[in-house]
Amino acid sequence: KAGVTQTPRYLIKTRGQQVTLSCSPISGHRSVSWYQQTPGQGLQFLFEYFSETQRNKGNFPGRFSGRQFSNSRSEMNVSTLELGDSALYLCASSSQVNYGYTFGSGTRLTVV
Amino acid sequence: AQSVTQPDIHITVSEGASLELRCNYSYGATPYLFWYVQSPGQGLQLLLKYFSGDTLVQGIKGFEAEFKRSQSSFNLRKPSVHWSDAAEYFCAVVGGGGNKLTFGTGTQLKVEL
């Protein structure tokens, strides 16, 4: 079956702009999480959604937001981009609590 | 709050040699533990997971890990490393409500031919 699909794979944005990243989970998976990966901070949890409800949120400013649709697809939005937002953004889906997450290939965001 | 420590930032082994990557966790309750591998520019691939039961867990690609509660460790092992195993390895724990994964800082594995 198809894996977790993230679009786009690469993105270049200018400081101050906003960006929307998309994630399509594995069919049947209702839990979707987002992570930011940078060389300096490593892998950091952004937020988790389950059945369209945000269940958990990491320690990121309000510029970072997300949502989940009824078909479990998820988007995350970053407004007023800063240079420090340059990172690999990873989406992961799961069918059930503690079954482990399947990750997508990520979206590489570069802010210039 | 839960945390994960991977003491080794870089490890170099010769092809065919055995491998052990260390992972120590901190979590108040019974942890759910994972090992992921990441190739350059790619996402994370799940190698194995531990929830309960047998403390020796088998995973994909010939990897195994042993959960030792007394040492708060979940070390990853492979008896014979292949050049294609060169990648970054992350240990992670789930806890604190929901499915939030807390990752270690990763261990970069280099395999010498």
mmCIF file with all atom_site columns, N, CA and C in Angstrom, chain B residues 12-62:
data_model
loop_
_atom_site.group_PDB
_atom_site.id
_atom_site.type_symbol
_atom_site.label_atom_id
_atom_site.label_alt_id
_atom_site.label_comp_id
_atom_site.label_asym_id
_atom_site.label_entity_id
_atom_site.label_seq_id
_atom_site.pdbx_PDB_ins_code
_atom_site.Cartn_x
_atom_site.Cartn_y
_atom_site.Cartn_z
_atom_site.occupancy
_atom_site.B_iso_or_equiv
_atom_site.pdbx_formal_charge
_atom_site.auth_seq_id
_atom_site.auth_comp_id
_atom_site.auth_asym_id
_atom_site.auth_atom_id
_atom_site.pdbx_PDB_model_num
ATOM 1   N N  . THR B 1 12 ? 32.255 4.442   13.577 1.00 0.00 ? 12 THR B N  1
ATOM 2   C CA . THR B 1 12 ? 32.791 3.868   12.346 1.00 0.00 ? 12 THR B CA 1
ATOM 3   C C  . THR B 1 12 ? 33.110 2.400   12.593 1.00 0.00 ? 12 THR B C  1
ATOM 4   N N  . VAL B 1 13 ? 32.593 1.547   11.729 1.00 0.00 ? 13 VAL B N  1
ATOM 5   C CA . VAL B 1 13 ? 32.879 0.110   11.837 1.00 0.00 ? 13 VAL B CA 1
ATOM 6   C C  . VAL B 1 13 ? 33.282 -0.411  10.469 1.00 0.00 ? 13 VAL B C  1
ATOM 7   N N  . SER B 1 14 ? 33.979 -1.496  10.462 1.00 0.00 ? 14 SER B N  1
ATOM 8   C CA . SER B 1 14 ? 34.357 -2.146  9.208  1.00 0.00 ? 14 SER B CA 1
ATOM 9   C C  . SER B 1 14 ? 33.223 -3.051  8.752  1.00 0.00 ? 14 SER B C  1
ATOM 10  N N  . GLU B 1 15 ? 33.081 -3.161  7.458  1.00 0.00 ? 15 GLU B N  1
ATOM 11  C CA . GLU B 1 15 ? 32.055 -4.051  6.929  1.00 0.00 ? 15 GLU B CA 1
ATOM 12  C C  . GLU B 1 15 ? 32.301 -5.470  7.434  1.00 0.00 ? 15 GLU B C  1
ATOM 13  N N  . GLY B 1 16 ? 31.232 -6.110  7.872  1.00 0.00 ? 16 GLY B N  1
ATOM 14  C CA . GLY B 1 16 ? 31.345 -7.455  8.416  1.00 0.00 ? 16 GLY B CA 1
ATOM 15  C C  . GLY B 1 16 ? 31.516 -7.497  9.920  1.00 0.00 ? 16 GLY B C  1
ATOM 16  N N  . ALA B 1 17 ? 31.874 -6.376  10.510 1.00 0.00 ? 17 ALA B N  1
ATOM 17  C CA . ALA B 1 17 ? 32.031 -6.315  11.965 1.00 0.00 ? 17 ALA B CA 1
ATOM 18  C C  . ALA B 1 17 ? 30.672 -6.170  12.635 1.00 0.00 ? 17 ALA B C  1
ATOM 19  N N  . SER B 1 18 ? 30.660 -6.454  13.930 1.00 0.00 ? 18 SER B N  1
ATOM 20  C CA . SER B 1 18 ? 29.416 -6.308  14.675 1.00 0.00 ? 18 SER B CA 1
ATOM 21  C C  . SER B 1 18 ? 29.210 -4.852  15.075 1.00 0.00 ? 18 SER B C  1
ATOM 22  N N  . LEU B 1 19 ? 27.955 -4.527  15.393 1.00 0.00 ? 19 LEU B N  1
ATOM 23  C CA . LEU B 1 19 ? 27.609 -3.146  15.704 1.00 0.00 ? 19 LEU B CA 1
ATOM 24  C C  . LEU B 1 19 ? 26.729 -3.094  16.936 1.00 0.00 ? 19 LEU B C  1
ATOM 25  N N  . GLU B 1 20 ? 26.976 -2.118  17.778 1.00 0.00 ? 20 GLU B N  1
ATOM 26  C CA . GLU B 1 20 ? 26.053 -1.824  18.868 1.00 0.00 ? 20 GLU B CA 1
ATOM 27  C C  . GLU B 1 20 ? 25.934 -0.315  19.011 1.00 0.00 ? 20 GLU B C  1
ATOM 28  N N  . LEU B 1 21 ? 24.725 0.188   18.908 1.00 0.00 ? 21 LEU B N  1
ATOM 29  C CA . LEU B 1 21 ? 24.445 1.601   19.099 1.00 0.00 ? 21 LEU B CA 1
ATOM 30  C C  . LEU B 1 21 ? 23.698 1.762   20.414 1.00 0.00 ? 21 LEU B C  1
ATOM 31  N N  . ARG B 1 22 ? 24.171 2.699   21.216 1.00 0.00 ? 22 ARG B N  1
ATOM 32  C CA . ARG B 1 22 ? 23.617 2.836   22.555 1.00 0.00 ? 22 ARG B CA 1
ATOM 33  C C  . ARG B 1 22 ? 22.473 3.832   22.624 1.00 0.00 ? 22 ARG B C  1
ATOM 34  N N  . CYS B 1 23 ? 21.532 3.527   23.493 1.00 0.00 ? 23 CYS B N  1
ATOM 35  C CA . CYS B 1 23 ? 20.395 4.401   23.712 1.00 0.00 ? 23 CYS B CA 1
ATOM 36  C C  . CYS B 1 23 ? 19.977 4.281   25.172 1.00 0.00 ? 23 CYS B C  1
ATOM 37  N N  . ASN B 1 24 ? 19.878 5.403   25.852 1.00 0.00 ? 24 ASN B N  1
ATOM 38  C CA . ASN B 1 24 ? 19.365 5.437   27.211 1.00 0.00 ? 24 ASN B CA 1
ATOM 39  C C  . ASN B 1 24 ? 18.158 6.356   27.252 1.00 0.00 ? 24 ASN B C  1
ATOM 40  N N  . TYR B 1 25 ? 17.144 5.968   27.987 1.00 0.00 ? 25 TYR B N  1
ATOM 41  C CA . TYR B 1 25 ? 15.930 6.749   28.035 1.00 0.00 ? 25 TYR B CA 1
ATOM 42  C C  . TYR B 1 25 ? 15.607 7.126   29.467 1.00 0.00 ? 25 TYR B C  1
ATOM 43  N N  . SER B 1 26 ? 14.784 8.140   29.564 1.00 0.00 ? 26 SER B N  1
ATOM 44  C CA . SER B 1 26 ? 14.266 8.543   30.864 1.00 0.00 ? 26 SER B CA 1
ATOM 45  C C  . SER B 1 26 ? 12.769 8.715   30.715 1.00 0.00 ? 26 SER B C  1
ATOM 46  N N  . TYR B 1 27 ? 12.045 7.878   31.457 1.00 0.00 ? 27 TYR B N  1
ATOM 47  C CA . TYR B 1 27 ? 10.585 7.942   31.389 1.00 0.00 ? 27 TYR B CA 1
ATOM 48  C C  . TYR B 1 27 ? 10.036 7.251   32.615 1.00 0.00 ? 27 TYR B C  1
ATOM 49  N N  . GLY B 1 28 ? 9.018  7.849   33.235 1.00 0.00 ? 28 GLY B N  1
ATOM 50  C CA . GLY B 1 28 ? 8.535  7.349   34.504 1.00 0.00 ? 28 GLY B CA 1
ATOM 51  C C  . GLY B 1 28 ? 7.816  6.026   34.434 1.00 0.00 ? 28 GLY B C  1
ATOM 52  N N  . ALA B 1 29 ? 7.097  5.799   33.365 1.00 0.00 ? 29 ALA B N  1
ATOM 53  C CA . ALA B 1 29 ? 6.296  4.577   33.266 1.00 0.00 ? 29 ALA B CA 1
ATOM 54  C C  . ALA B 1 29 ? 6.996  3.602   32.315 1.00 0.00 ? 29 ALA B C  1
ATOM 55  N N  . THR B 1 30 ? 6.299  2.538   31.972 1.00 0.00 ? 30 THR B N  1
ATOM 56  C CA . THR B 1 30 ? 6.844  1.604   30.987 1.00 0.00 ? 30 THR B CA 1
ATOM 57  C C  . THR B 1 30 ? 6.940  2.309   29.643 1.00 0.00 ? 30 THR B C  1
ATOM 58  N N  . PRO B 1 31 ? 8.132  2.350   29.093 1.00 0.00 ? 31 PRO B N  1
ATOM 59  C CA . PRO B 1 31 ? 8.289  3.121   27.845 1.00 0.00 ? 31 PRO B CA 1
ATOM 60  C C  . PRO B 1 31 ? 7.919  2.314   26.611 1.00 0.00 ? 31 PRO B C  1
ATOM 61  N N  . TYR B 1 32 ? 7.524  3.009   25.595 1.00 0.00 ? 32 TYR B N  1
ATOM 62  C CA . TYR B 1 32 ? 7.412  2.424   24.272 1.00 0.00 ? 32 TYR B CA 1
ATOM 63  C C  . TYR B 1 32 ? 8.609  2.971   23.482 1.00 0.00 ? 32 TYR B C  1
ATOM 64  N N  . LEU B 1 33 ? 9.451  2.083   23.017 1.00 0.00 ? 33 LEU B N  1
ATOM 65  C CA . LEU B 1 33 ? 10.733 2.476   22.444 1.00 0.00 ? 33 LEU B CA 1
ATOM 66  C C  . LEU B 1 33 ? 10.845 2.084   20.982 1.00 0.00 ? 33 LEU B C  1
ATOM 67  N N  . PHE B 1 34 ? 11.569 2.901   20.233 1.00 0.00 ? 34 PHE B N  1
ATOM 68  C CA . PHE B 1 34 ? 11.705 2.689   18.798 1.00 0.00 ? 34 PHE B CA 1
ATOM 69  C C  . PHE B 1 34 ? 13.137 2.987   18.369 1.00 0.00 ? 34 PHE B C  1
ATOM 70  N N  . TRP B 1 35 ? 13.540 2.320   17.288 1.00 0.00 ? 35 TRP B N  1
ATOM 71  C CA . TRP B 1 35 ? 14.730 2.696   16.560 1.00 0.00 ? 35 TRP B CA 1
ATOM 72  C C  . TRP B 1 35 ? 14.333 2.984   15.120 1.00 0.00 ? 35 TRP B C  1
ATOM 73  N N  . TYR B 1 36 ? 14.808 4.148   14.632 1.00 0.00 ? 36 TYR B N  1
ATOM 74  C CA . TYR B 1 36 ? 14.583 4.554   13.250 1.00 0.00 ? 36 TYR B CA 1
ATOM 75  C C  . TYR B 1 36 ? 15.929 4.760   12.568 1.00 0.00 ? 36 TYR B C  1
ATOM 76  N N  . VAL B 1 37 ? 15.929 4.597   11.238 1.00 0.00 ? 37 VAL B N  1
ATOM 77  C CA . VAL B 1 37 ? 17.122 4.868   10.455 1.00 0.00 ? 37 VAL B CA 1
ATOM 78  C C  . VAL B 1 37 ? 16.773 5.892   9.382  1.00 0.00 ? 37 VAL B C  1
ATOM 79  N N  . GLN B 1 38 ? 17.732 6.767   9.114  1.00 0.00 ? 38 GLN B N  1
ATOM 80  C CA . GLN B 1 38 ? 17.519 7.814   8.119  1.00 0.00 ? 38 GLN B CA 1
ATOM 81  C C  . GLN B 1 38 ? 18.706 7.895   7.173  1.00 0.00 ? 38 GLN B C  1
ATOM 82  N N  . SER B 1 39 ? 18.438 7.704   5.891  1.00 0.00 ? 39 SER B N  1
ATOM 83  C CA . SER B 1 39 ? 19.460 7.903   4.873  1.00 0.00 ? 39 SER B CA 1
ATOM 84  C C  . SER B 1 39 ? 19.439 9.364   4.456  1.00 0.00 ? 39 SER B C  1
ATOM 85  N N  . PRO B 1 40 ? 20.535 9.880   3.911  1.00 0.00 ? 40 PRO B N  1
ATOM 86  C CA . PRO B 1 40 ? 20.621 11.298  3.576  1.00 0.00 ? 40 PRO B CA 1
ATOM 87  C C  . PRO B 1 40 ? 19.451 11.782  2.714  1.00 0.00 ? 40 PRO B C  1
ATOM 88  N N  . GLY B 1 41 ? 18.820 12.857  3.139  1.00 0.00 ? 41 GLY B N  1
ATOM 89  C CA . GLY B 1 41 ? 17.737 13.457  2.374  1.00 0.00 ? 41 GLY B CA 1
ATOM 90  C C  . GLY B 1 41 ? 16.430 12.694  2.405  1.00 0.00 ? 41 GLY B C  1
ATOM 91  N N  . GLN B 1 42 ? 16.370 11.692  3.252  1.00 0.00 ? 42 GLN B N  1
ATOM 92  C CA . GLN B 1 42 ? 15.168 10.849  3.296  1.00 0.00 ? 42 GLN B CA 1
ATOM 93  C C  . GLN B 1 42 ? 14.451 10.983  4.626  1.00 0.00 ? 42 GLN B C  1
ATOM 94  N N  . GLY B 1 43 ? 13.272 10.372  4.696  1.00 0.00 ? 43 GLY B N  1
ATOM 95  C CA . GLY B 1 43 ? 12.541 10.324  5.951  1.00 0.00 ? 43 GLY B CA 1
ATOM 96  C C  . GLY B 1 43 ? 13.095 9.231   6.850  1.00 0.00 ? 43 GLY B C  1
ATOM 97  N N  . LEU B 1 44 ? 12.359 8.934   7.885  1.00 0.00 ? 44 LEU B N  1
ATOM 98  C CA . LEU B 1 44 ? 12.778 7.941   8.865  1.00 0.00 ? 44 LEU B CA 1
ATOM 99  C C  . LEU B 1 44 ? 12.101 6.603   8.585  1.00 0.00 ? 44 LEU B C  1
ATOM 100 N N  . GLN B 1 45 ? 12.886 5.547   8.659  1.00 0.00 ? 45 GLN B N  1
ATOM 101 C CA . GLN B 1 45 ? 12.343 4.210   8.483  1.00 0.00 ? 45 GLN B CA 1
ATOM 102 C C  . GLN B 1 45 ? 12.395 3.472   9.814  1.00 0.00 ? 45 GLN B C  1
ATOM 103 N N  . LEU B 1 46 ? 11.283 2.882   10.193 1.00 0.00 ? 46 LEU B N  1
ATOM 104 C CA . LEU B 1 46 ? 11.218 2.150   11.453 1.00 0.00 ? 46 LEU B CA 1
ATOM 105 C C  . LEU B 1 46 ? 11.984 0.835   11.348 1.00 0.00 ? 46 LEU B C  1
ATOM 106 N N  . LEU B 1 47 ? 12.955 0.637   12.250 1.00 0.00 ? 47 LEU B N  1
ATOM 107 C CA . LEU B 1 47 ? 13.706 -0.610  12.286 1.00 0.00 ? 47 LEU B CA 1
ATOM 108 C C  . LEU B 1 47 ? 13.040 -1.632  13.202 1.00 0.00 ? 47 LEU B C  1
ATOM 109 N N  . LEU B 1 48 ? 12.642 -1.181  14.388 1.00 0.00 ? 48 LEU B N  1
ATOM 110 C CA . LEU B 1 48 ? 12.008 -2.072  15.346 1.00 0.00 ? 48 LEU B CA 1
ATOM 111 C C  . LEU B 1 48 ? 11.384 -1.250  16.461 1.00 0.00 ? 48 LEU B C  1
ATOM 112 N N  . LYS B 1 49 ? 10.535 -1.931  17.238 1.00 0.00 ? 49 LYS B N  1
ATOM 113 C CA . LYS B 1 49 ? 9.859  -1.252  18.336 1.00 0.00 ? 49 LYS B CA 1
ATOM 114 C C  . LYS B 1 49 ? 9.672  -2.211  19.507 1.00 0.00 ? 49 LYS B C  1
ATOM 115 N N  . TYR B 1 50 ? 9.606  -1.642  20.692 1.00 0.00 ? 50 TYR B N  1
ATOM 116 C CA . TYR B 1 50 ? 9.358  -2.415  21.897 1.00 0.00 ? 50 TYR B CA 1
ATOM 117 C C  . TYR B 1 50 ? 8.193  -1.793  22.648 1.00 0.00 ? 50 TYR B C  1
ATOM 118 N N  . PHE B 1 51 ? 7.209  -2.655  22.964 1.00 0.00 ? 51 PHE B N  1
ATOM 119 C CA . PHE B 1 51 ? 6.093  -2.189  23.788 1.00 0.00 ? 51 PHE B CA 1
ATOM 120 C C  . PHE B 1 51 ? 6.036  -2.948  25.098 1.00 0.00 ? 51 PHE B C  1
ATOM 121 N N  . SER B 1 52 ? 6.178  -4.252  25.032 1.00 0.00 ? 52 SER B N  1
ATOM 122 C CA . SER B 1 52 ? 6.120  -5.079  26.229 1.00 0.00 ? 52 SER B CA 1
ATOM 123 C C  . SER B 1 52 ? 6.551  -6.482  25.829 1.00 0.00 ? 52 SER B C  1
ATOM 124 N N  . GLY B 1 53 ? 6.627  -7.373  26.826 1.00 0.00 ? 53 GLY B N  1
ATOM 125 C CA . GLY B 1 53 ? 6.927  -8.757  26.523 1.00 0.00 ? 53 GLY B CA 1
ATOM 126 C C  . GLY B 1 53 ? 8.411  -9.013  26.411 1.00 0.00 ? 53 GLY B C  1
ATOM 127 N N  . ASP B 1 54 ? 8.761  -9.859  25.474 1.00 0.00 ? 54 ASP B N  1
ATOM 128 C CA . ASP B 1 54 ? 10.146 -10.271 25.288 1.00 0.00 ? 54 ASP B CA 1
ATOM 129 C C  . ASP B 1 54 ? 11.048 -9.050  25.148 1.00 0.00 ? 54 ASP B C  1
ATOM 130 N N  . THR B 1 55 ? 12.087 -8.997  25.937 1.00 0.00 ? 55 THR B N  1
ATOM 131 C CA . THR B 1 55 ? 12.947 -7.810  25.949 1.00 0.00 ? 55 THR B CA 1
ATOM 132 C C  . THR B 1 55 ? 13.920 -7.773  24.781 1.00 0.00 ? 55 THR B C  1
ATOM 133 N N  . LEU B 1 56 ? 14.058 -8.858  24.048 1.00 0.00 ? 56 LEU B N  1
ATOM 134 C CA . LEU B 1 56 ? 14.898 -8.885  22.859 1.00 0.00 ? 56 LEU B CA 1
ATOM 135 C C  . LEU B 1 56 ? 13.969 -8.792  21.655 1.00 0.00 ? 56 LEU B C  1
ATOM 136 N N  . VAL B 1 57 ? 14.122 -7.732  20.900 1.00 0.00 ? 57 VAL B N  1
ATOM 137 C CA . VAL B 1 57 ? 13.214 -7.433  19.800 1.00 0.00 ? 57 VAL B CA 1
ATOM 138 C C  . VAL B 1 57 ? 13.955 -7.565  18.475 1.00 0.00 ? 57 VAL B C  1
ATOM 139 N N  . GLN B 1 58 ? 13.332 -8.251  17.548 1.00 0.00 ? 58 GLN B N  1
ATOM 140 C CA . GLN B 1 58 ? 13.914 -8.390  16.215 1.00 0.00 ? 58 GLN B CA 1
ATOM 141 C C  . GLN B 1 58 ? 13.292 -7.372  15.281 1.00 0.00 ? 58 GLN B C  1
ATOM 142 N N  . GLY B 1 59 ? 14.114 -6.835  14.397 1.00 0.00 ? 59 GLY B N  1
ATOM 143 C CA . GLY B 1 59 ? 13.614 -5.855  13.458 1.00 0.00 ? 59 GLY B CA 1
ATOM 144 C C  . GLY B 1 59 ? 13.960 -6.213  12.026 1.00 0.00 ? 59 GLY B C  1
ATOM 145 N N  . ILE B 1 60 ? 13.848 -5.219  11.177 1.00 0.00 ? 60 ILE B N  1
ATOM 146 C CA . ILE B 1 60 ? 14.163 -5.433  9.770  1.00 0.00 ? 60 ILE B CA 1
ATOM 147 C C  . ILE B 1 60 ? 15.662 -5.302  9.542  1.00 0.00 ? 60 ILE B C  1
ATOM 148 N N  . LYS B 1 61 ? 16.120 -5.745  8.388  1.00 0.00 ? 61 LYS B N  1
ATOM 149 C CA . LYS B 1 61 ? 17.510 -5.624  7.955  1.00 0.00 ? 61 LYS B CA 1
ATOM 150 C C  . LYS B 1 61 ? 18.494 -6.300  8.912  1.00 0.00 ? 61 LYS B C  1
ATOM 151 N N  . GLY B 1 62 ? 18.035 -7.279  9.682  1.00 0.00 ? 62 GLY B N  1
ATOM 152 C CA . GLY B 1 62 ? 18.936 -8.013  10.558 1.00 0.00 ? 62 GLY B CA 1
ATOM 153 C C  . GLY B 1 62 ? 19.256 -7.327  11.878 1.00 0.00 ? 62 GLY B C  1
#
